[in-house]
CSV table of C-alpha atoms and ligand atoms in Angstrom, one decimal:
chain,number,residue,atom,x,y,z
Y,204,UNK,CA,22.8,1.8,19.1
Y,205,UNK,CA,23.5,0.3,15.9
Y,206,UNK,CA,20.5,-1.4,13.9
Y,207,UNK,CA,21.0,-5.2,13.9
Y,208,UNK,CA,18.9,-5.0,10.7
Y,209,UNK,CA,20.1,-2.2,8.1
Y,210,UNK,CA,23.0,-4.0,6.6
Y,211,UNK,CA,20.6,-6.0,4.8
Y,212,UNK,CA,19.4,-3.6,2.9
Y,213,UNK,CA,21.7,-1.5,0.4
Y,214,UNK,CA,20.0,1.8,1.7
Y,215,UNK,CA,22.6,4.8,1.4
Y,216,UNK,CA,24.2,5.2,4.4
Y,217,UNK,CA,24.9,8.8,4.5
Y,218,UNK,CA,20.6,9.3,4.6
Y,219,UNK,CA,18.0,8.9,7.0
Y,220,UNK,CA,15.7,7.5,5.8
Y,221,UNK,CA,12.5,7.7,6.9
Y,222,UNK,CA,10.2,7.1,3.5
Y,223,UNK,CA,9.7,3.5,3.2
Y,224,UNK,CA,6.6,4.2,2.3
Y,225,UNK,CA,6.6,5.5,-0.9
Y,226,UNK,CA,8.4,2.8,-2.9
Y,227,UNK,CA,9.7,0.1,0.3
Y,228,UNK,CA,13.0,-1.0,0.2
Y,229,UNK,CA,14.1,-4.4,-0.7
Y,230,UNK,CA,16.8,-6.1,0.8
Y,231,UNK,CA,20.2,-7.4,-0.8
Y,232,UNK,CA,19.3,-11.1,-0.3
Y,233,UNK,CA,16.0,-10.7,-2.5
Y,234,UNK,CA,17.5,-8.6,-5.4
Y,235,UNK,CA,20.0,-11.3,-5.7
Y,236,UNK,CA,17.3,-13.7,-6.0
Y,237,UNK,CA,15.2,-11.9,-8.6
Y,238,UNK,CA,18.9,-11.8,-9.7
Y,239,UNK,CA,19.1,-15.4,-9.8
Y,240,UNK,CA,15.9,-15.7,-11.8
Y,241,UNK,CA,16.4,-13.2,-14.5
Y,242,UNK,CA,19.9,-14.9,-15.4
Y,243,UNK,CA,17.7,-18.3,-15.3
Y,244,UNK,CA,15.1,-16.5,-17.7
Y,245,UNK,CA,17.7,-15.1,-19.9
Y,246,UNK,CA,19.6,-18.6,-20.2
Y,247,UNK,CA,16.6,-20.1,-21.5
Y,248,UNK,CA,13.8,-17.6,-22.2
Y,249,UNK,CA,11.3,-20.0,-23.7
Y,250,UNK,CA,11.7,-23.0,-21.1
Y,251,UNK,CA,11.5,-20.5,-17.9
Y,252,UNK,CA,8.4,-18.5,-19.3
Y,253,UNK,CA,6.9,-22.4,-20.1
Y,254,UNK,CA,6.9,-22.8,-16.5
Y,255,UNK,CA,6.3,-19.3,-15.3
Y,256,UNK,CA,3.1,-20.8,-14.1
Y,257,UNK,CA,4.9,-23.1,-11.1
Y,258,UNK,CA,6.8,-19.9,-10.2
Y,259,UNK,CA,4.2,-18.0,-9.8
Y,260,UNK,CA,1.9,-20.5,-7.8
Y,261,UNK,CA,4.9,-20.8,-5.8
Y,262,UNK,CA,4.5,-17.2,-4.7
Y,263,UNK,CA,0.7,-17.8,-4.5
Y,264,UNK,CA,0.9,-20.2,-2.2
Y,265,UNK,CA,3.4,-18.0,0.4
Y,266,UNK,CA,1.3,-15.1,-0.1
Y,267,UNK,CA,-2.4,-16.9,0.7
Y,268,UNK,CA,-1.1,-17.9,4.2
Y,269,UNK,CA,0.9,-14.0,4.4
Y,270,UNK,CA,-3.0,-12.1,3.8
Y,271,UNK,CA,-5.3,-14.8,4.9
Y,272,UNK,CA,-7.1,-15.4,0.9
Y,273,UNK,CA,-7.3,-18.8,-0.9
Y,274,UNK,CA,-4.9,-18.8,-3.9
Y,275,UNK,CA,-7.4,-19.4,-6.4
Y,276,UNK,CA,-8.7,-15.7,-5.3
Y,277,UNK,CA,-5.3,-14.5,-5.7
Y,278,UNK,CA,-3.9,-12.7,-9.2
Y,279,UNK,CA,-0.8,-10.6,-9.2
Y,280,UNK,CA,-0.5,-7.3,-10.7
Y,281,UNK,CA,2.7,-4.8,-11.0
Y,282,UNK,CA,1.4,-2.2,-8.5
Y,283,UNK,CA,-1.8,-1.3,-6.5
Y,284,UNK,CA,-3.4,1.1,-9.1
Y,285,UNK,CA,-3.4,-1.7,-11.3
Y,286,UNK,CA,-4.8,-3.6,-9.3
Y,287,UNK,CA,-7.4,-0.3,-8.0
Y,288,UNK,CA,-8.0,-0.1,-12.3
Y,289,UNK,CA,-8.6,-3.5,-12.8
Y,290,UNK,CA,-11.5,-3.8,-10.7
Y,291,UNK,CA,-13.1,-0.7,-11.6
Y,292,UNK,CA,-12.3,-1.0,-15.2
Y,293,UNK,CA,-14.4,-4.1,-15.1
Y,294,UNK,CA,-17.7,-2.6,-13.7
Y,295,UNK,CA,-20.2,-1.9,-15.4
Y,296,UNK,CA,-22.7,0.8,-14.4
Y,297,UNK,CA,-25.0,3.3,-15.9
Y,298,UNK,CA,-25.9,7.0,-15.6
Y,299,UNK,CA,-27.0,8.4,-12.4
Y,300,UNK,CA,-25.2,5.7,-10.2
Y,301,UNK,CA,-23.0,7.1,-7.3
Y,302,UNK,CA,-19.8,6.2,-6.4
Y,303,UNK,CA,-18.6,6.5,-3.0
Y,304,UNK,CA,-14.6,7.4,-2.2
Y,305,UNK,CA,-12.9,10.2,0.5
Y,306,UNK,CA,-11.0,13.1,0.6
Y,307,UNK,CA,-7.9,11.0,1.9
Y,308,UNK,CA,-8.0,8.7,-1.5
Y,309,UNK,CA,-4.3,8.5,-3.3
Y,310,UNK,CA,-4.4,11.0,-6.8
Y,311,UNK,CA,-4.0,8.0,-9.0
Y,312,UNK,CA,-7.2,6.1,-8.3
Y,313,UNK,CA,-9.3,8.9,-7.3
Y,314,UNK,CA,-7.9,9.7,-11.2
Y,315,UNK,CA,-9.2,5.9,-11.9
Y,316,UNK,CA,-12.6,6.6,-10.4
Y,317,UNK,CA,-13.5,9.5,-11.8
Y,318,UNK,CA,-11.9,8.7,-15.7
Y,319,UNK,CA,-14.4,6.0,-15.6
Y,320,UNK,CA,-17.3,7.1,-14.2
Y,321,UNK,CA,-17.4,9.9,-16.4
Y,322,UNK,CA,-17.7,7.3,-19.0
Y,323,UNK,CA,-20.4,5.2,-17.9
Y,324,UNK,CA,-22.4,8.8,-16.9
Y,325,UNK,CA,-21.6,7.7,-13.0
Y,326,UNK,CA,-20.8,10.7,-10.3
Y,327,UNK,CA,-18.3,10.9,-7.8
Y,328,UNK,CA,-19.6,11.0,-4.4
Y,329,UNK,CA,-16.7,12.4,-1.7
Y,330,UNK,CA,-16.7,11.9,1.5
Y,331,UNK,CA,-15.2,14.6,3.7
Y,332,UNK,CA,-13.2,12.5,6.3
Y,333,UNK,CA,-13.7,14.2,9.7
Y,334,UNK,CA,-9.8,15.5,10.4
Y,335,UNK,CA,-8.2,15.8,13.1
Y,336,UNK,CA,-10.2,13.1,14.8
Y,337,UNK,CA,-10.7,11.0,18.1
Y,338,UNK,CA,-13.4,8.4,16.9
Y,339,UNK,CA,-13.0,6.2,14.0
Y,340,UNK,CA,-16.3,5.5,14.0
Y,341,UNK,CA,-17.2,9.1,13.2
Y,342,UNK,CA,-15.1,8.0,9.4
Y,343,UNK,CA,-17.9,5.3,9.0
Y,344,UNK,CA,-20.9,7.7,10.1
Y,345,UNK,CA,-19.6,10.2,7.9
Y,346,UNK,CA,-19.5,7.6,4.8
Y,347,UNK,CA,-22.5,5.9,5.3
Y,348,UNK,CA,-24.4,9.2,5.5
Y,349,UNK,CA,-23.3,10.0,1.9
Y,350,UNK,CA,-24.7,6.4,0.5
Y,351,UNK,CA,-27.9,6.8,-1.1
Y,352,UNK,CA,-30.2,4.2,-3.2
Y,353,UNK,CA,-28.4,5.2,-6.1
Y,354,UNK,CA,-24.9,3.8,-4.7
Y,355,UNK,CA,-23.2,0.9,-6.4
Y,356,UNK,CA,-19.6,1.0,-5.3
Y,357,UNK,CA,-17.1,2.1,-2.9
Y,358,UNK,CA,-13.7,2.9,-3.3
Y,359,UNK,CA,-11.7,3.1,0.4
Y,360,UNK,CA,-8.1,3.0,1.5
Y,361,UNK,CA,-7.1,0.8,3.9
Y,362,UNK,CA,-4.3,3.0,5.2
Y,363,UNK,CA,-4.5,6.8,3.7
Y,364,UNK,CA,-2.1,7.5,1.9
Y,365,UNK,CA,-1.5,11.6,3.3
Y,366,UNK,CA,-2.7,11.5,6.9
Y,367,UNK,CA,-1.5,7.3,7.1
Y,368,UNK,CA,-4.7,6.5,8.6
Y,369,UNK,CA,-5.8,2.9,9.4
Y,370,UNK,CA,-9.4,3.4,8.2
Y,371,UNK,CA,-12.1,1.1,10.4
Y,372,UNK,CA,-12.6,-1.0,6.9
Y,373,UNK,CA,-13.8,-4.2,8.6
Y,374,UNK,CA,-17.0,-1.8,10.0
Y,375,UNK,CA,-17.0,0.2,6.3
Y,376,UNK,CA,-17.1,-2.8,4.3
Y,377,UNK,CA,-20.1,-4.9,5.7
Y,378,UNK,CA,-21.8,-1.5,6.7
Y,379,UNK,CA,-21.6,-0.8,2.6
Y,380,UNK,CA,-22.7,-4.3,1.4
Y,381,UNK,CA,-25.8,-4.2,3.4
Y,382,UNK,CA,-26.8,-1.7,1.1
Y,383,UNK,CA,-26.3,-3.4,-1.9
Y,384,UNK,CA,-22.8,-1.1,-2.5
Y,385,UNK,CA,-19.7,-3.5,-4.0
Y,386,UNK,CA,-16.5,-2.5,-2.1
Y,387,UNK,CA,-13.0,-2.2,-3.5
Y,388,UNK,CA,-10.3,-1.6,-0.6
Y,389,UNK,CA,-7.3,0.2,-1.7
Y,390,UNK,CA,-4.8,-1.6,0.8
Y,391,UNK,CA,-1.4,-0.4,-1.0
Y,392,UNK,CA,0.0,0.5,2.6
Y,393,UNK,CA,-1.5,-2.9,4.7
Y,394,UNK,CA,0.3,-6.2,3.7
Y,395,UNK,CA,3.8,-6.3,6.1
Y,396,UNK,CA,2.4,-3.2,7.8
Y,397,UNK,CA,-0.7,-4.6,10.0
Y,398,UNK,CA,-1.4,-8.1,10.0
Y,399,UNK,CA,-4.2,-9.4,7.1
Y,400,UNK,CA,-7.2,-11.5,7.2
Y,401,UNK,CA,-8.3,-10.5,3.1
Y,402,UNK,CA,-10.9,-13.6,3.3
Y,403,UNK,CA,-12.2,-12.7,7.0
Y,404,UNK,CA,-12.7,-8.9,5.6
Y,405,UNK,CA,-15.1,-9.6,3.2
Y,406,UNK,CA,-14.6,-6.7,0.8
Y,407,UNK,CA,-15.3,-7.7,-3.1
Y,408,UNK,CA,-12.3,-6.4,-4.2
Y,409,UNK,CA,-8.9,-5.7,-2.3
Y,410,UNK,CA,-5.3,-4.8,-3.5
Y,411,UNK,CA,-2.4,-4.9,-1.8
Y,412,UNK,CA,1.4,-3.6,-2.7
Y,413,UNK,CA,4.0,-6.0,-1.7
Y,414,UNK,CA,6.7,-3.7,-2.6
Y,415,UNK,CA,6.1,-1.1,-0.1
Y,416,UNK,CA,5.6,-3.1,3.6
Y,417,UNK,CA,7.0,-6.5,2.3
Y,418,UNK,CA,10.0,-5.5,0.9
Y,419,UNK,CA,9.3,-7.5,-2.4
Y,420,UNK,CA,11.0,-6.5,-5.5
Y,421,UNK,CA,9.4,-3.3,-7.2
Y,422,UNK,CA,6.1,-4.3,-9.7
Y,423,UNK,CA,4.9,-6.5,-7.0
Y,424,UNK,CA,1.7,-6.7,-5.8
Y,425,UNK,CA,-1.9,-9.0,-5.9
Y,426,UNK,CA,-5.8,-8.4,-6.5
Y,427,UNK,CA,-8.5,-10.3,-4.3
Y,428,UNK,CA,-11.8,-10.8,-5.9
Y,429,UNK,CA,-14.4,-12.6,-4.3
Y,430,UNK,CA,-15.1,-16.3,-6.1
Y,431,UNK,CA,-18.8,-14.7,-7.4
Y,432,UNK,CA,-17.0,-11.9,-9.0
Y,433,UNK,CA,-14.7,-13.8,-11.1
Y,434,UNK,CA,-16.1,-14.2,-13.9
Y,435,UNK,CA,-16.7,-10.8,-14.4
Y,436,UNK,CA,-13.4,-9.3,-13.8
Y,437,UNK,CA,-10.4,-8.8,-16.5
Y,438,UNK,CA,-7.0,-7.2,-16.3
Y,439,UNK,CA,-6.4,-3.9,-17.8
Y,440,UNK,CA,-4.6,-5.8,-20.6
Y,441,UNK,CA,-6.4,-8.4,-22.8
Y,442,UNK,CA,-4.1,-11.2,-24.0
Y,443,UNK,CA,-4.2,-14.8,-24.2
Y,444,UNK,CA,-5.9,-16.1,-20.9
Y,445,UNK,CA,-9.6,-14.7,-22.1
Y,446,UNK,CA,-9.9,-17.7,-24.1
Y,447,UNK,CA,-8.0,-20.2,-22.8
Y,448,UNK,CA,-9.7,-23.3,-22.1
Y,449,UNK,CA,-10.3,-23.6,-18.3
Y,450,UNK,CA,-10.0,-27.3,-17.6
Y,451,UNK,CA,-7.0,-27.1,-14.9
Y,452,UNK,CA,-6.8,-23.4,-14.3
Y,453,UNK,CA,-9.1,-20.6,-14.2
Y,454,UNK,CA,-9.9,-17.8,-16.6
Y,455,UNK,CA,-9.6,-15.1,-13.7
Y,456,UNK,CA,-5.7,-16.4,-13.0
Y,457,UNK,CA,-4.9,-17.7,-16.5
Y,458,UNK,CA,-5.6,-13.5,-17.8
Y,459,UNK,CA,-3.7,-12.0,-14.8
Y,460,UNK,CA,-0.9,-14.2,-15.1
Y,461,UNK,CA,-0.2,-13.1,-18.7
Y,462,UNK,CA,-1.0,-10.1,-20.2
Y,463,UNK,CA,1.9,-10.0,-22.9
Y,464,UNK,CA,5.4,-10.5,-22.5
Y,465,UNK,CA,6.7,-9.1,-19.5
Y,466,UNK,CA,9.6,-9.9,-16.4
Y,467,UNK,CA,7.9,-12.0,-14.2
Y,468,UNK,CA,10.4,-12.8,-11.7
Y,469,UNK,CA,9.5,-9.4,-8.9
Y,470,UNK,CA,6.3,-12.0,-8.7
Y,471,UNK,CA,8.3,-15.2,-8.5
Y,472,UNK,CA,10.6,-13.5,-5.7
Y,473,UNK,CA,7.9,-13.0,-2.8
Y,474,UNK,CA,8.0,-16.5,-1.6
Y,475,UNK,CA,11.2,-15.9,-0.7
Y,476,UNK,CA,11.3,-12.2,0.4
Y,477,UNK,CA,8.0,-13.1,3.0
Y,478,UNK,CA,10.4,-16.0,4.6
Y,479,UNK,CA,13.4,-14.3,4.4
Y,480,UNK,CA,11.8,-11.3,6.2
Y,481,UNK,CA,9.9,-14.1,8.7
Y,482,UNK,CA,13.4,-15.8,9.2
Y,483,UNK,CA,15.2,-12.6,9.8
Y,484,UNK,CA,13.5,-11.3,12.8
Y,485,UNK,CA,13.1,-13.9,16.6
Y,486,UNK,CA,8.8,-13.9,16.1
Y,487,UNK,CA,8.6,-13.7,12.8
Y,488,UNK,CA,6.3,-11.3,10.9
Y,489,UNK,CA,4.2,-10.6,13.8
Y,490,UNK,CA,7.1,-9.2,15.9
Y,491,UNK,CA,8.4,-7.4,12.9
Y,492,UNK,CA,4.6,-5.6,12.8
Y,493,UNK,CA,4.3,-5.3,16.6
Y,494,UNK,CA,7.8,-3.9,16.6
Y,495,UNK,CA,7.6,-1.2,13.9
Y,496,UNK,CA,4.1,-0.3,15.2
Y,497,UNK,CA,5.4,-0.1,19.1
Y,498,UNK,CA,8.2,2.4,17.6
Y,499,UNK,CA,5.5,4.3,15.3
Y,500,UNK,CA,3.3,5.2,18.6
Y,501,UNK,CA,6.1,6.4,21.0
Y,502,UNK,CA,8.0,8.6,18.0
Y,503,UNK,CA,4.9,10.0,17.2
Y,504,UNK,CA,4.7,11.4,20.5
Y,505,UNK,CA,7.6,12.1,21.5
Y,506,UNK,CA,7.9,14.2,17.4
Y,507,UNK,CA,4.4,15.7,18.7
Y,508,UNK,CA,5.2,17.0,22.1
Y,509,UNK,CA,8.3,18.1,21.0
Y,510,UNK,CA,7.1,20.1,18.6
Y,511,UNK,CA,4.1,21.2,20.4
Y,512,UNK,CA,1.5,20.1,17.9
Y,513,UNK,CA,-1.5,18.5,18.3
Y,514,UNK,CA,-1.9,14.3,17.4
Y,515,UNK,CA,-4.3,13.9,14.6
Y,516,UNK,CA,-5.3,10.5,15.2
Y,517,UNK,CA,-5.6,8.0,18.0
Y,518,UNK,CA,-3.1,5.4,18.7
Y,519,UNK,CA,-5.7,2.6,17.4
Y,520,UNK,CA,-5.5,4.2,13.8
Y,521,UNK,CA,-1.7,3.6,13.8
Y,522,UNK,CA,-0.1,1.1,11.8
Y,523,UNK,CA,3.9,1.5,11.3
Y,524,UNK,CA,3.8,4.6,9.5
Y,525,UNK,CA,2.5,8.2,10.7
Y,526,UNK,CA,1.8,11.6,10.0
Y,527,UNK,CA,2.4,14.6,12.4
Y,528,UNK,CA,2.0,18.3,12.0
Y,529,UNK,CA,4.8,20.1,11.9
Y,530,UNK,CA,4.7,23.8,13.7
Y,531,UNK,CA,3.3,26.6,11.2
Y,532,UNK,CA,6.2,28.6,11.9
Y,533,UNK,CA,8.7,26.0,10.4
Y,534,UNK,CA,6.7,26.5,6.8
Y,535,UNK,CA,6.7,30.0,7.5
Y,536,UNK,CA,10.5,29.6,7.8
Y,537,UNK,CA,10.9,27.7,4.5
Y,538,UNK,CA,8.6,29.7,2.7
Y,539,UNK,CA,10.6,32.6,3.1
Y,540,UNK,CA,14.2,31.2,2.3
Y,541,UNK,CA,12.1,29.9,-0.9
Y,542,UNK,CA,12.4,26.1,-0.4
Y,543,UNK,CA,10.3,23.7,0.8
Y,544,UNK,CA,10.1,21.8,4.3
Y,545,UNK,CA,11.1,18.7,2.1
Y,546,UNK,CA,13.7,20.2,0.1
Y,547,UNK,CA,15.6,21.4,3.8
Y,548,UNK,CA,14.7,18.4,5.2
Y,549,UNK,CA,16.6,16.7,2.3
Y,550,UNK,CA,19.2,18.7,1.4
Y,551,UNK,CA,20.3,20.4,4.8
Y,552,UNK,CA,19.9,17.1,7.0
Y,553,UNK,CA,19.9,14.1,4.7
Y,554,UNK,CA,16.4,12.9,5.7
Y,555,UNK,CA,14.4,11.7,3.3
Y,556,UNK,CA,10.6,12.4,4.3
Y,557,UNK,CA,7.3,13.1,2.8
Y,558,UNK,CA,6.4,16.7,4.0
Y,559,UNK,CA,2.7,17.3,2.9
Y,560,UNK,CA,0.5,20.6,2.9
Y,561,UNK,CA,-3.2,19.3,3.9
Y,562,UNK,CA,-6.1,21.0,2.0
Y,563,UNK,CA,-8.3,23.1,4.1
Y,564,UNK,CA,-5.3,25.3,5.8
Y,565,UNK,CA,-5.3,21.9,7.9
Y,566,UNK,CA,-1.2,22.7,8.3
Y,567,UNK,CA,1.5,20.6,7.1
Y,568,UNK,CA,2.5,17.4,8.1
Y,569,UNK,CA,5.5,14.9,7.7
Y,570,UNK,CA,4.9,11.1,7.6
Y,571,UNK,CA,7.4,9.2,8.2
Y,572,UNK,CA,7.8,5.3,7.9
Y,573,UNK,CA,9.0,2.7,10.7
Y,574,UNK,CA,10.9,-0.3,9.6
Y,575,UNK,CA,13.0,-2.9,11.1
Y,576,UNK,CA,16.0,-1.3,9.8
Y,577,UNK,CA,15.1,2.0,11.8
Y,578,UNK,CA,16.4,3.5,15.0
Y,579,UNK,CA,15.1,5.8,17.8
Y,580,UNK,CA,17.8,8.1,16.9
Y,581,UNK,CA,16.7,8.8,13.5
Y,582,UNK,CA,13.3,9.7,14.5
Y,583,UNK,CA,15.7,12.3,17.1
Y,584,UNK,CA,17.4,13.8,14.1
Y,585,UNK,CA,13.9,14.5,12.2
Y,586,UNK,CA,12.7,16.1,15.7
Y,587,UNK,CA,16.3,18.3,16.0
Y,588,UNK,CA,15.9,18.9,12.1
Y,589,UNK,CA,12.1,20.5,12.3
Y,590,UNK,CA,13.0,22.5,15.5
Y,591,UNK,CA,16.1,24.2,14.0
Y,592,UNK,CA,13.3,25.9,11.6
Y,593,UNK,CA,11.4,27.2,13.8
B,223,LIG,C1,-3.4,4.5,-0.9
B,223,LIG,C2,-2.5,4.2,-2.0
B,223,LIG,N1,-3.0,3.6,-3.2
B,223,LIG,C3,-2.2,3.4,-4.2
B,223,LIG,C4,-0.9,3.7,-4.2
B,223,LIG,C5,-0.1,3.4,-5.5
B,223,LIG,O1,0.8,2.4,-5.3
B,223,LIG,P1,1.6,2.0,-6.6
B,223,LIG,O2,2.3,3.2,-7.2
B,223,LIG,O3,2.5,0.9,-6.1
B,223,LIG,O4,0.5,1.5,-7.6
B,223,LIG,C6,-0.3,4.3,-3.1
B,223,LIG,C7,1.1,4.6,-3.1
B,223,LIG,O5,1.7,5.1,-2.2
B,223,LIG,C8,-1.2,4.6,-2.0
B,223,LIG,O6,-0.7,5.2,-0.9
């Protein structure tokens, strides 16, 4: 059956696409809108950035309700390892302290993490994240056993970025703070994926990628910090908003909001893509969620039987995205025509898919991506693909 949904996005037609996750997709109605803006900013550069401000509390105020956060706790930032560098950039700690992260944690801030510990004479604590697993509560056993009294911060991933694991961070993050550990969640997957409470959560720092789930216009994305931690926090870029005065507005979104001259009009469009996305769909946001997350759970089974591999995960750590092992003798097949499960996947079939080796001769999964604009029959095609290689 035809997608109700797809023709508002500009995706090629001739792939399957089955990747939202690694840059989202934004539909036609938004890029017109940012559209819309940049010829506004171009007709009169100096009057639009004068009121960039009203724009971007626009935004603000869509996006507090979207994640459950004030708006005053609210900056944006381009991406989420801005946002992941921003807040670790802005500790301060001191040799011997221990830093707490996993073996699922995305290159770039793991590359954060470490770049700046190693400057502060910090080490790098990792967690090996029990895999394949039944119990997410054996991820929060296996954390806490690594804190010691020489922890000061944590570094977790709301959803992993490899295995696409919903990590139990409402148990991680008070579970942390009761031993004096700061947390920083990594939620570059979460907002427009699974519904958001950032406030409820409680962690002292979480980012979050509207780009990706949302559909907002690439370069957008926001940093949480907790009202105490304000003061102490700075973007990676030091411009004009570290001494502005702070009568009407304060330091923490005066520096965000400007850190040089820049296109601010991704940020100005996610007022209108989280309405546009709420409008588009009978239920709103919530059914969009509950509908991509239904679809997730029954295609990774069915992808899972059919292929006769085992599910790494339980349903309950399942957002809208998933990865499943594929059968060892499919890599065996690619390895020996010389290419790589992604490249056939690609090039022979048109699907575009993440195919990832896991470290410990784990096997190799693919993780695909459930969006409105997806269809049972594309998940078939990735099934009928995988089989034809083994
Ligand atoms: C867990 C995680 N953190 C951070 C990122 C980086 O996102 P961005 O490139 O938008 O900063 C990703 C990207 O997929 C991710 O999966």
């Amino acid at each position: 059956m035809k997608n109700p949904y797809r023709r508002h996005w500009t995706l090629d037609p001739e792939v399957t696409f089955l990747n939202h996750g690694s840059y989202g997709a934004c539909p036609a109605r938004i890029q017109l809108r940012q559209q819309e803006l940049r010829q506004e900013l171009e007709t009169e550069p100096v009057r639009f950035m004068g009121h960039r401000t009203s724009l971007l509390d626009r935004s603000r105020e869509r996006l507090a309700r979207f994640v459950g956060a004030p708006m005053e706790d609210l900056a944006f930032v381009p991406n989420a390892t801005h946002g992941v560098n921003a807040a670790i950039a802005s500790q301060r700690w001191k040799p011997g302290d221990e830093i707490v992260v996993t073996d699922h944690e995305y290159n770039a801030c793991r590359n954060a993490l470490d770049f700046h510990a190693e400057r502060w004479g910090a080490t790098v604590v990792v967690v090996e994240l029990p895999f394949p697993l039944t119990d997410p509560q054996k991820i929060v056993h296996a954390m806490m056993a690594k804190v010691t009294a020489r922890t000061v911060f944590c570094l977790v991933d709301h959803i992993t970025s490899p295995t696409a694991l919903v990590l139990p961070v409402e148990d991680i993050i008070p579970a942390m703070q009761a031993k004096g550990v700061r947390v920083l969640v990594d939620g570059a997957h979460a907002p427009g994926q699974i519904p958001l409470q950032v406030q409820k959560l409680g962690a002292d720092y979480y980012t979050g990628n509207l780009h990706k789930w949302t559909c907002a216009p690439k370069g957008s994305a926001f940093l949480y910090v907790r009202p105490e931690l304000q003061a102490d926090i700075h973007p990676v870029t030091i411009s004009h908003g570290y001494n502005a005065a702070t009568d009407n507005r304060s330091r923490f979104l005066q520096e965000f909001d400007w850190t040089g001259t820049f296109d601010p009009t991704a940020w100005g469009s996610i007022a209108d893509v989280i309405d546009f996305m709420d409008a588009l769909v009978d239920g709103g946001w919530n059914a969009i969620m509950q509908r991509n997350h239904d679809l997730t759970l029954s295609m990774r089974t069915m992808l899972a039987e059919r292929w006769g591999t085992e599910l790494p995960a339980p349903d309950s750590m399942i957002g809208t995205m998933a990865s499943v092992f594929i059968p060892d003798a499919a890599v065996k097949t690619v390895e020996k025509r010389g290419t790589s499960v992604y490249a056939e996947l690609h090039d022979q079939w048109g699907i575009q898919i993440p195919a990832i080796p896991l470290p410990n001769d784990l096997g190799t999964v693919v993780r695909f991506s459930t969006h409105i604009y997806n269809t049972e029959s594309e998940y078939l095609r990735l099934a009928e693909a995988v089989e034809s290689l083994v």
